Amino acid sequence: MGFHEACFSNCHFPYCPGDPDIIYNGCYTWTFNELIFSNDQFREIVDWLMPPWFMTCKNLFASNIAILFVCCILLLICTCWAFKPLYKLPAHQKKDVCAIVLGFITLFMLVVSNLINVSAIALFSSVAPHRKYMPMAYKNHFGYSFWLDFSVCIILSVSVFLTYLSTISKVIYYVGPKDPKYSDEMMLGRS
């Protein structure tokens, strides 16, 4: 069973719900639209294959991908502004403020993304092992995608911490006192 396809080999009642006279053989494909299915027989078992908690997990993971994509773009912009020249001019001070604001927005989005990821993992890990009605329930175990998402959760936690540190250091550098004895021009070797 996958996100787009479910394959059966002589599946019938009690393993597959519905009419005991129907035997499911072959692969059945579906789309994300619940009203469009490739086979009329499949409509009877779609709620059995994709229960509401599974659809909730799928929607949480899909929204998480969109949030992380926006975070990557914002972090790329912040990184480009971070590698600007080190001297202070009035035109660059606006970029510093924008980089700080984008840093905090990205930090907030990363925290939200991590919370979505943790809640989806918690929901899936608490409900998925209890699918005893599946054939060979003793072989049910978490697959590679679950553990991959678990590792993504750890990496997201590290990225939240590092984004927090970089944003706070940018704020401290921007608002911190400068030594009046040494100008920025002198520190860059232009005196």
PDB file of C-alpha atoms in Angstrom:
ATOM      1  CA  MET A   1       0.000   0.000   0.000  1.00  0.00           C
ATOM      2  CA  GLY A   2       1.267   3.442  -0.900  1.00  0.00           C
ATOM      3  CA  PHE A   3      -0.009   6.977  -1.161  1.00  0.00           C
ATOM      4  CA  HIS A   4      -1.293   6.436  -4.699  1.00  0.00           C
ATOM      5  CA  GLU A   5      -1.786   2.705  -5.052  1.00  0.00           C
ATOM      6  CA  ALA A   6      -2.966  -0.349  -3.125  1.00  0.00           C
ATOM      7  CA  CYS A   7      -2.222  -3.839  -4.421  1.00  0.00           C
ATOM      8  CA  PHE A   8      -4.136  -6.961  -3.357  1.00  0.00           C
ATOM      9  CA  SER A   9      -3.741 -10.651  -3.980  1.00  0.00           C
ATOM     10  CA  ASN A  10      -6.945 -12.612  -3.396  1.00  0.00           C
ATOM     11  CA  CYS A  11      -8.073 -10.340  -0.561  1.00  0.00           C
ATOM     12  CA  HIS A  12     -11.600 -11.008   0.681  1.00  0.00           C
ATOM     13  CA  PHE A  13     -13.698 -10.872   3.826  1.00  0.00           C
ATOM     14  CA  PRO A  14     -12.627 -10.881   6.775  1.00  0.00           C
ATOM     15  CA  TYR A  15      -9.304  -9.292   5.743  1.00  0.00           C
ATOM     16  CA  CYS A  16     -10.924  -6.822   3.350  1.00  0.00           C
ATOM     17  CA  PRO A  17     -14.185  -5.269   4.510  1.00  0.00           C
ATOM     18  CA  GLY A  18     -17.330  -5.045   2.471  1.00  0.00           C
ATOM     19  CA  ASP A  19     -19.284  -7.664   0.593  1.00  0.00           C
ATOM     20  CA  PRO A  20     -17.993 -11.209   1.314  1.00  0.00           C
ATOM     21  CA  ASP A  21     -18.530 -12.122  -2.349  1.00  0.00           C
ATOM     22  CA  ILE A  22     -16.047  -9.519  -3.612  1.00  0.00           C
ATOM     23  CA  ILE A  23     -12.435 -10.629  -4.030  1.00  0.00           C
ATOM     24  CA  TYR A  24      -9.870  -7.883  -4.528  1.00  0.00           C
ATOM     25  CA  ASN A  25      -7.086  -8.748  -6.963  1.00  0.00           C
ATOM     26  CA  GLY A  26      -4.598  -6.451  -8.620  1.00  0.00           C
ATOM     27  CA  CYS A  27      -3.616  -2.883  -7.976  1.00  0.00           C
ATOM     28  CA  TYR A  28      -6.060  -0.044  -7.464  1.00  0.00           C
ATOM     29  CA  THR A  29      -4.944   3.516  -7.998  1.00  0.00           C
ATOM     30  CA  TRP A  30      -6.521   6.648  -6.631  1.00  0.00           C
ATOM     31  CA  THR A  31      -5.872  10.345  -6.664  1.00  0.00           C
ATOM     32  CA  PHE A  32      -6.026  12.891  -3.903  1.00  0.00           C
ATOM     33  CA  ASN A  33      -9.616  13.705  -4.888  1.00  0.00           C
ATOM     34  CA  GLU A  34     -11.842  11.409  -2.839  1.00  0.00           C
ATOM     35  CA  LEU A  35     -14.580  11.482  -5.483  1.00  0.00           C
ATOM     36  CA  ILE A  36     -12.444  10.083  -8.291  1.00  0.00           C
ATOM     37  CA  PHE A  37     -11.382   6.445  -8.069  1.00  0.00           C
ATOM     38  CA  SER A  38     -10.241   3.987 -10.706  1.00  0.00           C
ATOM     39  CA  ASN A  39     -12.596   1.186  -9.676  1.00  0.00           C
ATOM     40  CA  ASP A  40     -16.096   1.075  -8.191  1.00  0.00           C
ATOM     41  CA  GLN A  41     -15.149  -1.810  -5.880  1.00  0.00           C
ATOM     42  CA  PHE A  42     -12.430   0.279  -4.323  1.00  0.00           C
ATOM     43  CA  ARG A  43     -14.893   2.902  -3.055  1.00  0.00           C
ATOM     44  CA  GLU A  44     -16.108   0.408  -0.447  1.00  0.00           C
ATOM     45  CA  ILE A  45     -12.696  -0.042   1.169  1.00  0.00           C
ATOM     46  CA  VAL A  46     -11.149   3.425   0.835  1.00  0.00           C
ATOM     47  CA  ASP A  47     -12.065   4.357   4.428  1.00  0.00           C
ATOM     48  CA  TRP A  48     -10.558   1.091   5.601  1.00  0.00           C
ATOM     49  CA  LEU A  49      -7.288   1.719   3.747  1.00  0.00           C
ATOM     50  CA  MET A  50      -7.041   5.424   4.484  1.00  0.00           C
ATOM     51  CA  PRO A  51      -8.655   6.115   7.862  1.00  0.00           C
ATOM     52  CA  PRO A  52      -9.099   9.721   8.984  1.00  0.00           C
ATOM     53  CA  TRP A  53      -5.984   9.676  11.196  1.00  0.00           C
ATOM     54  CA  PHE A  54      -3.881   8.561   8.201  1.00  0.00           C
ATOM     55  CA  MET A  55      -5.274  11.367   6.057  1.00  0.00           C
ATOM     56  CA  THR A  56      -4.542  13.827   8.886  1.00  0.00           C
ATOM     57  CA  CYS A  57      -0.914  12.645   9.033  1.00  0.00           C
ATOM     58  CA  LYS A  58      -0.617  12.915   5.261  1.00  0.00           C
ATOM     59  CA  ASN A  59      -1.992  16.471   5.286  1.00  0.00           C
ATOM     60  CA  LEU A  60       0.312  17.497   8.155  1.00  0.00           C
ATOM     61  CA  PHE A  61       3.374  16.194   6.327  1.00  0.00           C
ATOM     62  CA  ALA A  62       2.313  17.898   3.080  1.00  0.00           C
ATOM     63  CA  SER A  63       1.808  21.253   4.808  1.00  0.00           C
ATOM     64  CA  ASN A  64       5.157  20.807   6.541  1.00  0.00           C
ATOM     65  CA  ILE A  65       6.904  20.484   3.173  1.00  0.00           C
ATOM     66  CA  ALA A  66       5.399  23.792   2.014  1.00  0.00           C
ATOM     67  CA  ILE A  67       6.431  25.586   5.207  1.00  0.00           C
ATOM     68  CA  LEU A  68       9.982  24.229   4.985  1.00  0.00           C
ATOM     69  CA  PHE A  69      10.263  25.323   1.348  1.00  0.00           C
ATOM     70  CA  VAL A  70       9.380  28.910   2.316  1.00  0.00           C
ATOM     71  CA  CYS A  71      11.864  28.688   5.229  1.00  0.00           C
ATOM     72  CA  CYS A  72      14.629  27.633   2.839  1.00  0.00           C
ATOM     73  CA  ILE A  73      13.972  30.636   0.609  1.00  0.00           C
ATOM     74  CA  LEU A  74      13.962  33.033   3.585  1.00  0.00           C
ATOM     75  CA  LEU A  75      17.170  31.525   4.971  1.00  0.00           C
ATOM     76  CA  LEU A  76      18.790  31.865   1.559  1.00  0.00           C
ATOM     77  CA  ILE A  77      17.926  35.577   1.508  1.00  0.00           C
ATOM     78  CA  CYS A  78      19.263  36.005   5.061  1.00  0.00           C
ATOM     79  CA  THR A  79      22.465  34.203   4.099  1.00  0.00           C
ATOM     80  CA  CYS A  80      22.984  36.428   1.065  1.00  0.00           C
ATOM     81  CA  TRP A  81      22.601  39.506   3.252  1.00  0.00           C
ATOM     82  CA  ALA A  82      24.959  38.054   5.857  1.00  0.00           C
ATOM     83  CA  PHE A  83      27.820  37.929   3.345  1.00  0.00           C
ATOM     84  CA  LYS A  84      27.592  41.623   2.528  1.00  0.00           C
ATOM     85  CA  PRO A  85      30.591  43.873   3.242  1.00  0.00           C
ATOM     86  CA  LEU A  86      31.191  44.552   6.901  1.00  0.00           C
ATOM     87  CA  TYR A  87      31.186  48.343   6.753  1.00  0.00           C
ATOM     88  CA  LYS A  88      28.187  50.313   8.017  1.00  0.00           C
ATOM     89  CA  LEU A  89      26.471  52.681   5.648  1.00  0.00           C
ATOM     90  CA  PRO A  90      22.908  54.002   6.003  1.00  0.00           C
ATOM     91  CA  ALA A  91      21.820  51.917   2.998  1.00  0.00           C
ATOM     92  CA  HIS A  92      23.116  48.740   4.645  1.00  0.00           C
ATOM     93  CA  GLN A  93      21.376  49.423   7.942  1.00  0.00           C
ATOM     94  CA  LYS A  94      18.009  48.775   6.280  1.00  0.00           C
ATOM     95  CA  LYS A  95      19.313  45.421   5.080  1.00  0.00           C
ATOM     96  CA  ASP A  96      20.437  44.618   8.616  1.00  0.00           C
ATOM     97  CA  VAL A  97      16.972  45.345   9.980  1.00  0.00           C
ATOM     98  CA  CYS A  98      15.357  43.313   7.184  1.00  0.00           C
ATOM     99  CA  ALA A  99      17.739  40.414   7.847  1.00  0.00           C
ATOM    100  CA  ILE A 100      16.844  40.484  11.547  1.00  0.00           C
ATOM    101  CA  VAL A 101      13.112  40.547  10.793  1.00  0.00           C
ATOM    102  CA  LEU A 102      13.467  37.723   8.249  1.00  0.00           C
ATOM    103  CA  GLY A 103      15.523  35.786  10.777  1.00  0.00           C
ATOM    104  CA  PHE A 104      12.763  35.977  13.366  1.00  0.00           C
ATOM    105  CA  ILE A 105      10.078  35.119  10.792  1.00  0.00           C
ATOM    106  CA  THR A 106      12.114  32.112   9.686  1.00  0.00           C
ATOM    107  CA  LEU A 107      12.671  31.097  13.293  1.00  0.00           C
ATOM    108  CA  PHE A 108       8.921  31.227  13.952  1.00  0.00           C
ATOM    109  CA  MET A 109       8.187  29.191  10.807  1.00  0.00           C
ATOM    110  CA  LEU A 110      10.798  26.588  11.752  1.00  0.00           C
ATOM    111  CA  VAL A 111       9.271  26.242  15.220  1.00  0.00           C
ATOM    112  CA  VAL A 112       5.794  25.816  13.691  1.00  0.00           C
ATOM    113  CA  SER A 113       7.164  23.283  11.205  1.00  0.00           C
ATOM    114  CA  ASN A 114       8.859  21.326  13.967  1.00  0.00           C
ATOM    115  CA  LEU A 115       5.652  21.304  16.040  1.00  0.00           C
ATOM    116  CA  ILE A 116       3.669  20.049  13.033  1.00  0.00           C
ATOM    117  CA  ASN A 117       6.272  17.353  12.444  1.00  0.00           C
ATOM    118  CA  VAL A 118       6.293  16.241  16.082  1.00  0.00           C
ATOM    119  CA  SER A 119       2.487  16.106  16.214  1.00  0.00           C
ATOM    120  CA  ALA A 120       2.296  14.076  12.988  1.00  0.00           C
ATOM    121  CA  ILE A 121       4.931  11.637  14.260  1.00  0.00           C
ATOM    122  CA  ALA A 122       3.141  11.324  17.601  1.00  0.00           C
ATOM    123  CA  LEU A 123      -0.216  10.716  15.915  1.00  0.00           C
ATOM    124  CA  PHE A 124       1.178   8.140  13.500  1.00  0.00           C
ATOM    125  CA  SER A 125       3.262   6.303  16.100  1.00  0.00           C
ATOM    126  CA  SER A 126       0.377   6.104  18.559  1.00  0.00           C
ATOM    127  CA  VAL A 127      -2.252   4.803  16.121  1.00  0.00           C
ATOM    128  CA  ALA A 128      -0.414   2.910  13.366  1.00  0.00           C
ATOM    129  CA  PRO A 129       0.707  -0.169  15.378  1.00  0.00           C
ATOM    130  CA  HIS A 130      -2.893  -0.895  16.403  1.00  0.00           C
ATOM    131  CA  ARG A 131      -4.013  -1.884  12.906  1.00  0.00           C
ATOM    132  CA  LYS A 132      -4.600  -5.499  13.941  1.00  0.00           C
ATOM    133  CA  TYR A 133      -7.172  -6.054  11.206  1.00  0.00           C
ATOM    134  CA  MET A 134      -4.461  -6.029   8.541  1.00  0.00           C
ATOM    135  CA  PRO A 135      -3.273  -9.369   7.194  1.00  0.00           C
ATOM    136  CA  MET A 136      -0.152 -10.558   9.020  1.00  0.00           C
ATOM    137  CA  ALA A 137      -0.465  -7.915  11.731  1.00  0.00           C
ATOM    138  CA  TYR A 138       2.611  -9.320  13.465  1.00  0.00           C
ATOM    139  CA  LYS A 139       4.695  -8.028  10.545  1.00  0.00           C
ATOM    140  CA  ASN A 140       3.474  -4.454  10.960  1.00  0.00           C
ATOM    141  CA  HIS A 141       6.385  -2.196  11.827  1.00  0.00           C
ATOM    142  CA  PHE A 142       7.476   1.345  11.130  1.00  0.00           C
ATOM    143  CA  GLY A 143       9.011   1.722   7.702  1.00  0.00           C
ATOM    144  CA  TYR A 144      11.935   3.757   6.486  1.00  0.00           C
ATOM    145  CA  SER A 145       9.785   6.840   5.861  1.00  0.00           C
ATOM    146  CA  PHE A 146       8.749   7.001   9.518  1.00  0.00           C
ATOM    147  CA  TRP A 147      12.352   6.843  10.706  1.00  0.00           C
ATOM    148  CA  LEU A 148      13.403   9.310   8.027  1.00  0.00           C
ATOM    149  CA  ASP A 149      10.801  11.757   9.292  1.00  0.00           C
ATOM    150  CA  PHE A 150      11.941  11.113  12.858  1.00  0.00           C
ATOM    151  CA  SER A 151      15.485  12.079  11.837  1.00  0.00           C
ATOM    152  CA  VAL A 152      14.080  15.160  10.058  1.00  0.00           C
ATOM    153  CA  CYS A 153      12.477  16.135  13.363  1.00  0.00           C
ATOM    154  CA  ILE A 154      15.869  15.984  15.084  1.00  0.00           C
ATOM    155  CA  ILE A 155      17.516  17.982  12.287  1.00  0.00           C
ATOM    156  CA  LEU A 156      14.717  20.562  12.485  1.00  0.00           C
ATOM    157  CA  SER A 157      15.313  20.927  16.220  1.00  0.00           C
ATOM    158  CA  VAL A 158      18.998  21.602  15.579  1.00  0.00           C
ATOM    159  CA  SER A 159      18.151  24.104  12.828  1.00  0.00           C
ATOM    160  CA  VAL A 160      15.733  25.928  15.154  1.00  0.00           C
ATOM    161  CA  PHE A 161      18.516  26.271  17.723  1.00  0.00           C
ATOM    162  CA  LEU A 162      21.092  27.442  15.159  1.00  0.00           C
ATOM    163  CA  THR A 163      18.668  29.909  13.563  1.00  0.00           C
ATOM    164  CA  TYR A 164      17.912  31.286  17.016  1.00  0.00           C
ATOM    165  CA  LEU A 165      21.634  31.732  17.719  1.00  0.00           C
ATOM    166  CA  SER A 166      22.329  33.417  14.388  1.00  0.00           C
ATOM    167  CA  THR A 167      19.366  35.780  14.685  1.00  0.00           C
ATOM    168  CA  ILE A 168      20.229  36.759  18.249  1.00  0.00           C
ATOM    169  CA  SER A 169      23.884  37.308  17.311  1.00  0.00           C
ATOM    170  CA  LYS A 170      22.761  39.542  14.420  1.00  0.00           C
ATOM    171  CA  VAL A 171      20.618  41.562  16.848  1.00  0.00           C
ATOM    172  CA  ILE A 172      23.499  41.863  19.331  1.00  0.00           C
ATOM    173  CA  TYR A 173      25.880  42.950  16.557  1.00  0.00           C
ATOM    174  CA  TYR A 174      23.386  45.489  15.212  1.00  0.00           C
ATOM    175  CA  VAL A 175      22.355  47.131  18.483  1.00  0.00           C
ATOM    176  CA  GLY A 176      25.538  46.533  20.466  1.00  0.00           C
ATOM    177  CA  PRO A 177      27.890  49.387  21.366  1.00  0.00           C
ATOM    178  CA  LYS A 178      30.781  50.063  19.001  1.00  0.00           C
ATOM    179  CA  ASP A 179      34.250  50.919  20.239  1.00  0.00           C
ATOM    180  CA  PRO A 180      34.682  54.637  19.442  1.00  0.00           C
ATOM    181  CA  LYS A 181      38.475  54.323  19.189  1.00  0.00           C
ATOM    182  CA  TYR A 182      38.322  52.083  16.135  1.00  0.00           C
ATOM    183  CA  SER A 183      36.227  52.934  13.111  1.00  0.00           C
ATOM    184  CA  ASP A 184      34.870  50.287  10.788  1.00  0.00           C
ATOM    185  CA  GLU A 185      37.063  51.680   8.011  1.00  0.00           C
ATOM    186  CA  MET A 186      40.159  51.139  10.144  1.00  0.00           C
ATOM    187  CA  MET A 187      39.101  47.596  11.042  1.00  0.00           C
ATOM    188  CA  LEU A 188      38.830  46.812   7.339  1.00  0.00           C
ATOM    189  CA  GLY A 189      42.341  48.177   6.718  1.00  0.00           C
ATOM    190  CA  ARG A 190      41.244  51.327   4.892  1.00  0.00           C
ATOM    191  CA  SER A 191      42.632  53.944   7.276  1.00  0.00           C
TER     192      SER A 191
END
